[in-house]
Amino acid sequence: MSTNHMTPEETQALIQEVLEVYPEDAKKDRAKHLMVNDQEVEQSKKCITSNRKSLPGVMTVRGCAYAGSKGVVWGPIKDMVHISHGPVGCGQYSRAGRRNYYVGTTGINTFGTMNFTSDFQEKDIVFGGDKKLSKIMLEIEELFPLNKGITIQSECPIGLIGDDIEAIAKQTTKDVKKPVVPVRCEGFRGVSQSLGHHIANDAIRDWVLHNRDNDAFDDTPYDVTIIGDYNIGGDAWSSRTLLEEMGLRVIAQWSGDGTLAEMENTPKAKLNLLHCYRSMNYISRHMEEKYGIPWKEYNFFGPTKIAESLRDIASFFDDTIKANTEKVIEKYRAEYQAVIDKYKPRLEGKRVMLYVGGLRPRHVIGAYEDLGMEVVGTGYEFGHNDDYDRTIKEMGNATLIFDDVTGYEFEEFVKRVKPDLIGSGIKEKYIFQKMGIPFRQMHSWDYSGPYHGYDGFAIFARDMDMTLNNPCWSKVKVPWLIEDEEETAVAASA
Amino acid sequence: MPNVMIRIKDNGALLFYIAKKDQEDEIATVEKDTDDEWGGKIELTDGSEYYIDPITPRPSFPTTLRFKRA
């Protein structure tokens, strides 16, 4: 392996050095969020603190509860209208940014990329927005009659002025005879988007999940659901094909390219397959308790993890499915081996640093390793202890793990660890590119994708190669600095 | 008095999950664990202890129960 591996002591020293500039209190607080990985540790809570309020004054990239509910969990449900209830900005600036692909005719029977908002004005804050809300819902019903339901995604002012959106929702449900779901995801709740996921899950539990409990359903023993795949760049589609080739029937997608009917039918499934643990474990646990549906976490990044996950899923079913699974893996072997043969020589030994959201800081590690790359640092924006528990085993010893890392810390870590590639979001992208370091957005796949499944792996490998081996990186330094270096070199050799 | 969801892990052990704390730990020992009664003092693998009045008959898992700190 490469010689620039750090020892645990070196990594610890690096953390200390980076923390040095902080005032005493901030230093003490931030130290709890940074750790040196040790695979021996069974419980992350002993060495890292997570899901805590970010300190005022440090640069964090976290979102809010509204982002977690409207942007992540509810937004991709394509045949419902999601009203951003409150001032216009929250909805408009988050509109269609997440690239949750779906099939349908936008504005007719699907509404994913549209922005519906109650556009609060001063008078609505002063006199309340209840009347406006019921009026716009009736308007929506008239203008978009093919919608299957409406959700009310609260923005901050709704909670502050105390509007009773639950009462409006109940009344409108009676008027339009469709589910109307009030979601109390005001942005100020919680410390990050993570609580928004939880609130959205609870809203599904309370207002949607039981709607078809007494309806007949033509079930098969092979009914599964994909939970926590948001179909970014088509991820859920490239996952779904694999499950279907195994002989399973996917009866619901949560929530990428998903519909209200699929959500309502989920309790009829035999097994819930959970990709994004962070955002949808709540509803999976609920269904296990209420309906007795077991759930399994899986990972569809990179051939090693895909094969592992497919076999794990198959172990829940009979021998036909198990045999099919081996056939599926065999079928794609030539394809993914060709990808590895092509890109591994170009990427081998390269070191990656990640800082992303819900599942990717640990899930994509296997895909990088399949290409001979190594993840030397990883961290979650809004992970909890249970995420870090699952991460420790995936990461190498003495690697860096950071929670809710600040802009300053991230930059310093990068300067010192010198990764060959960084995977994070749009807010980090241009800083690191200007520092001359190859960068991929790992939230939106940098407008590429899908990355899930065997099909996705080929695209993932190509994208990483395209970024890392792009000739532009040698041109980033300005000419006068290059000359300076040459002069010093000449002076030194003289 | 945390609300605790208890589910059966893949390895057969009982998993003690407190949503509010994101705590996921296996149950190491249960004071009373027979076919017609379950509960009493419970110790987790991380060493912490909880108490619940014994439940009859033994509940079927997964289920949510209310524990006291022991």
Tab-separated table of N, CA, C and O in Angstrom, chain A residues 43 45-46 51 198 277-278 281-282 285-286 288-289 292 294-297 312 384-386 389-390, chain B residues 4-8 10 15 17 19-26 45-46 48 61-65:
chain	number	residue	atom	x	y	z
A	43	GLN	N	-18.827	0.474	19.881
A	43	GLN	CA	-19.860	1.492	20.002
A	43	GLN	C	-19.286	2.871	19.774
A	43	GLN	O	-18.396	3.309	20.487
A	45	LYS	N	-20.505	5.689	20.324
A	45	LYS	CA	-20.808	6.763	21.280
A	45	LYS	C	-19.657	6.988	22.246
A	45	LYS	O	-19.582	8.024	22.899
A	46	LYS	N	-18.756	5.994	22.340
A	46	LYS	CA	-17.616	6.159	23.241
A	46	LYS	C	-16.576	7.105	22.653
A	46	LYS	O	-15.736	7.624	23.366
A	51	ASN	N	-25.305	14.331	16.089
A	51	ASN	CA	-26.667	14.825	16.205
A	51	ASN	C	-26.808	15.845	17.325
A	51	ASN	O	-27.705	15.769	18.140
A	198	HIS	N	-37.568	12.221	10.402
A	198	HIS	CA	-38.342	11.531	11.435
A	198	HIS	C	-39.792	12.038	11.445
A	198	HIS	O	-40.735	11.254	11.480
A	277	TYR	N	-30.783	4.127	5.586
A	277	TYR	CA	-31.177	3.827	6.957
A	277	TYR	C	-31.569	5.100	7.713
A	277	TYR	O	-32.557	5.131	8.437
A	278	ARG	N	-30.772	6.144	7.530
A	278	ARG	CA	-30.965	7.346	8.327
A	278	ARG	C	-32.362	7.955	8.161
A	278	ARG	O	-32.984	8.371	9.120
A	281	ASN	N	-35.468	4.561	8.641
A	281	ASN	CA	-35.493	3.432	9.576
A	281	ASN	C	-36.714	3.512	10.481
A	281	ASN	O	-37.246	2.494	10.911
A	282	TYR	N	-37.191	4.742	10.731
A	282	TYR	CA	-38.301	4.925	11.655
A	282	TYR	C	-39.552	4.184	11.169
A	282	TYR	O	-40.189	3.459	11.921
A	285	ARG	N	-39.107	0.369	11.195
A	285	ARG	CA	-39.286	-0.195	12.539
A	285	ARG	C	-40.767	-0.234	12.894
A	285	ARG	O	-41.250	-1.192	13.500
A	286	HIS	N	-41.481	0.813	12.506
A	286	HIS	CA	-42.910	0.853	12.805
A	286	HIS	C	-43.641	-0.291	12.108
A	286	HIS	O	-44.471	-0.967	12.704
A	288	GLU	N	-42.411	-3.075	11.136
A	288	GLU	CA	-42.043	-4.357	11.737
A	288	GLU	C	-42.899	-4.627	12.969
A	288	GLU	O	-43.383	-5.739	13.184
A	289	GLU	N	-43.102	-3.560	13.741
A	289	GLU	CA	-43.859	-3.748	14.973
A	289	GLU	C	-45.346	-3.934	14.698
A	289	GLU	O	-45.985	-4.821	15.242
A	292	GLY	N	-45.557	-6.681	11.340
A	292	GLY	CA	-44.675	-7.848	11.363
A	292	GLY	C	-43.857	-8.013	10.093
A	292	GLY	O	-43.482	-9.120	9.734
A	294	PRO	N	-40.486	-7.784	8.349
A	294	PRO	CA	-39.066	-7.577	8.673
A	294	PRO	C	-38.421	-6.608	7.688
A	294	PRO	O	-38.949	-6.378	6.599
A	295	TRP	N	-37.316	-6.023	8.086
A	295	TRP	CA	-36.599	-5.136	7.173
A	295	TRP	C	-35.130	-5.482	7.181
A	295	TRP	O	-34.607	-6.036	8.129
A	296	LYS	N	-34.498	-5.185	6.059
A	296	LYS	CA	-33.087	-5.473	5.873
A	296	LYS	C	-32.420	-4.252	5.288
A	296	LYS	O	-32.958	-3.639	4.380
A	297	GLU	N	-31.248	-3.927	5.808
A	297	GLU	CA	-30.461	-2.875	5.176
A	297	GLU	C	-29.666	-3.504	4.049
A	297	GLU	O	-29.226	-4.644	4.158
A	312	ASP	N	-27.731	-11.665	0.681
A	312	ASP	CA	-28.372	-11.463	1.978
A	312	ASP	C	-29.888	-11.357	1.813
A	312	ASP	O	-30.655	-11.940	2.573
A	384	HIS	N	-26.372	9.991	13.109
A	384	HIS	CA	-26.544	9.760	14.539
A	384	HIS	C	-25.553	8.660	14.950
A	384	HIS	O	-24.850	8.103	14.126
A	385	ASN	N	-25.583	8.335	16.240
A	385	ASN	CA	-24.682	7.290	16.725
A	385	ASN	C	-24.808	5.986	15.949
A	385	ASN	O	-23.815	5.333	15.668
A	386	ASP	N	-26.061	5.605	15.630
A	386	ASP	CA	-26.225	4.322	14.952
A	386	ASP	C	-25.571	4.326	13.568
A	386	ASP	O	-25.123	3.285	13.089
A	389	ASP	N	-21.877	3.763	14.339
A	389	ASP	CA	-21.686	2.347	14.687
A	389	ASP	C	-21.453	1.521	13.424
A	389	ASP	O	-20.638	0.616	13.393
A	390	ARG	N	-22.229	1.852	12.384
A	390	ARG	CA	-22.165	1.081	11.151
A	390	ARG	C	-20.971	1.479	10.291
A	390	ARG	O	-20.624	0.767	9.340
B	4	VAL	N	-38.932	1.945	24.691
B	4	VAL	CA	-37.904	1.130	24.064
B	4	VAL	C	-38.540	0.161	23.086
B	4	VAL	O	-39.519	-0.513	23.415
B	5	MET	N	-38.004	0.148	21.874
B	5	MET	CA	-38.478	-0.845	20.917
B	5	MET	C	-37.532	-2.040	20.964
B	5	MET	O	-36.324	-1.879	20.849
B	6	ILE	N	-38.089	-3.203	21.178
B	6	ILE	CA	-37.257	-4.397	21.223
B	6	ILE	C	-37.560	-5.256	20.002
B	6	ILE	O	-38.719	-5.544	19.708
B	7	ARG	N	-36.518	-5.596	19.269
B	7	ARG	CA	-36.695	-6.441	18.090
B	7	ARG	C	-35.667	-7.552	18.101
B	7	ARG	O	-34.667	-7.479	18.810
B	8	ILE	N	-35.947	-8.582	17.303
B	8	ILE	CA	-35.032	-9.718	17.261
B	8	ILE	C	-34.003	-9.479	16.170
B	8	ILE	O	-34.345	-9.198	15.022
B	10	ASP	N	-30.706	-10.409	13.617
B	10	ASP	CA	-30.457	-11.546	12.730
B	10	ASP	C	-29.823	-12.711	13.479
B	10	ASP	O	-30.055	-13.875	13.165
B	15	LEU	N	-32.626	-6.889	20.441
B	15	LEU	CA	-32.001	-5.582	20.281
B	15	LEU	C	-32.843	-4.536	20.988
B	15	LEU	O	-34.047	-4.448	20.796
B	17	TYR	N	-33.679	-0.775	21.520
B	17	TYR	CA	-33.506	0.438	20.732
B	17	TYR	C	-34.275	1.595	21.339
B	17	TYR	O	-35.496	1.526	21.487
B	19	ALA	N	-35.219	5.232	20.503
B	19	ALA	CA	-35.187	6.143	19.358
B	19	ALA	C	-34.607	7.493	19.733
B	19	ALA	O	-33.769	8.042	19.034
B	20	LYS	N	-35.041	8.033	20.859
B	20	LYS	CA	-34.604	9.371	21.262
B	20	LYS	C	-33.095	9.458	21.413
B	20	LYS	O	-32.508	10.516	21.234
B	21	LYS	N	-32.469	8.365	21.798
B	21	LYS	CA	-31.023	8.383	22.037
B	21	LYS	C	-30.249	7.695	20.915
B	21	LYS	O	-29.021	7.598	20.997
B	22	ASP	N	-30.940	7.181	19.894
B	22	ASP	CA	-30.294	6.399	18.845
B	22	ASP	C	-29.463	5.278	19.440
B	22	ASP	O	-28.411	4.926	18.927
B	23	GLN	N	-29.922	4.782	20.555
B	23	GLN	CA	-29.148	3.727	21.206
B	23	GLN	C	-29.626	2.372	20.701
B	23	GLN	O	-30.806	2.061	20.735
B	24	GLU	N	-28.696	1.582	20.202
B	24	GLU	CA	-29.008	0.228	19.745
B	24	GLU	C	-28.069	-0.714	20.459
B	24	GLU	O	-26.877	-0.733	20.166
B	25	ASP	N	-28.557	-1.473	21.421
B	25	ASP	CA	-27.685	-2.405	22.132
B	25	ASP	C	-28.379	-3.737	22.294
B	25	ASP	O	-29.596	-3.800	22.454
B	26	GLU	N	-27.570	-4.786	22.299
B	26	GLU	CA	-28.138	-6.105	22.552
B	26	GLU	C	-28.439	-6.248	24.034
B	26	GLU	O	-27.751	-5.683	24.874
B	45	THR	N	-25.488	-5.067	26.693
B	45	THR	CA	-24.080	-5.429	26.466
B	45	THR	C	-23.138	-4.278	26.811
B	45	THR	O	-21.965	-4.500	27.059
B	46	ASP	N	-23.653	-3.046	26.809
B	46	ASP	CA	-22.763	-1.932	27.164
B	46	ASP	C	-22.705	-1.715	28.673
B	46	ASP	O	-22.087	-0.771	29.152
B	48	SER	N	-25.213	-0.985	30.800
B	48	SER	CA	-26.276	-0.220	31.447
B	48	SER	C	-27.444	-1.150	31.816
B	48	SER	O	-27.659	-2.187	31.199
B	61	PHE	N	-42.034	-10.269	20.109
B	61	PHE	CA	-41.213	-9.176	19.600
B	61	PHE	C	-41.315	-9.135	18.083
B	61	PHE	O	-41.552	-10.166	17.478
B	62	PRO	N	-41.175	-7.967	17.438
B	62	PRO	CA	-40.856	-6.670	18.021
B	62	PRO	C	-42.034	-6.030	18.734
B	62	PRO	O	-43.182	-6.221	18.343
B	63	THR	N	-41.710	-5.248	19.741
B	63	THR	CA	-42.740	-4.524	20.465
B	63	THR	C	-42.105	-3.328	21.168
B	63	THR	O	-40.898	-3.286	21.346
B	64	THR	N	-42.952	-2.367	21.536
B	64	THR	CA	-42.427	-1.207	22.254
B	64	THR	C	-42.869	-1.278	23.711
B	64	THR	O	-44.048	-1.490	23.992
B	65	LEU	N	-41.927	-1.150	24.616
B	65	LEU	CA	-42.214	-1.228	26.045
B	65	LEU	C	-41.612	-0.025	26.753
B	65	LEU	O	-40.697	0.616	26.247
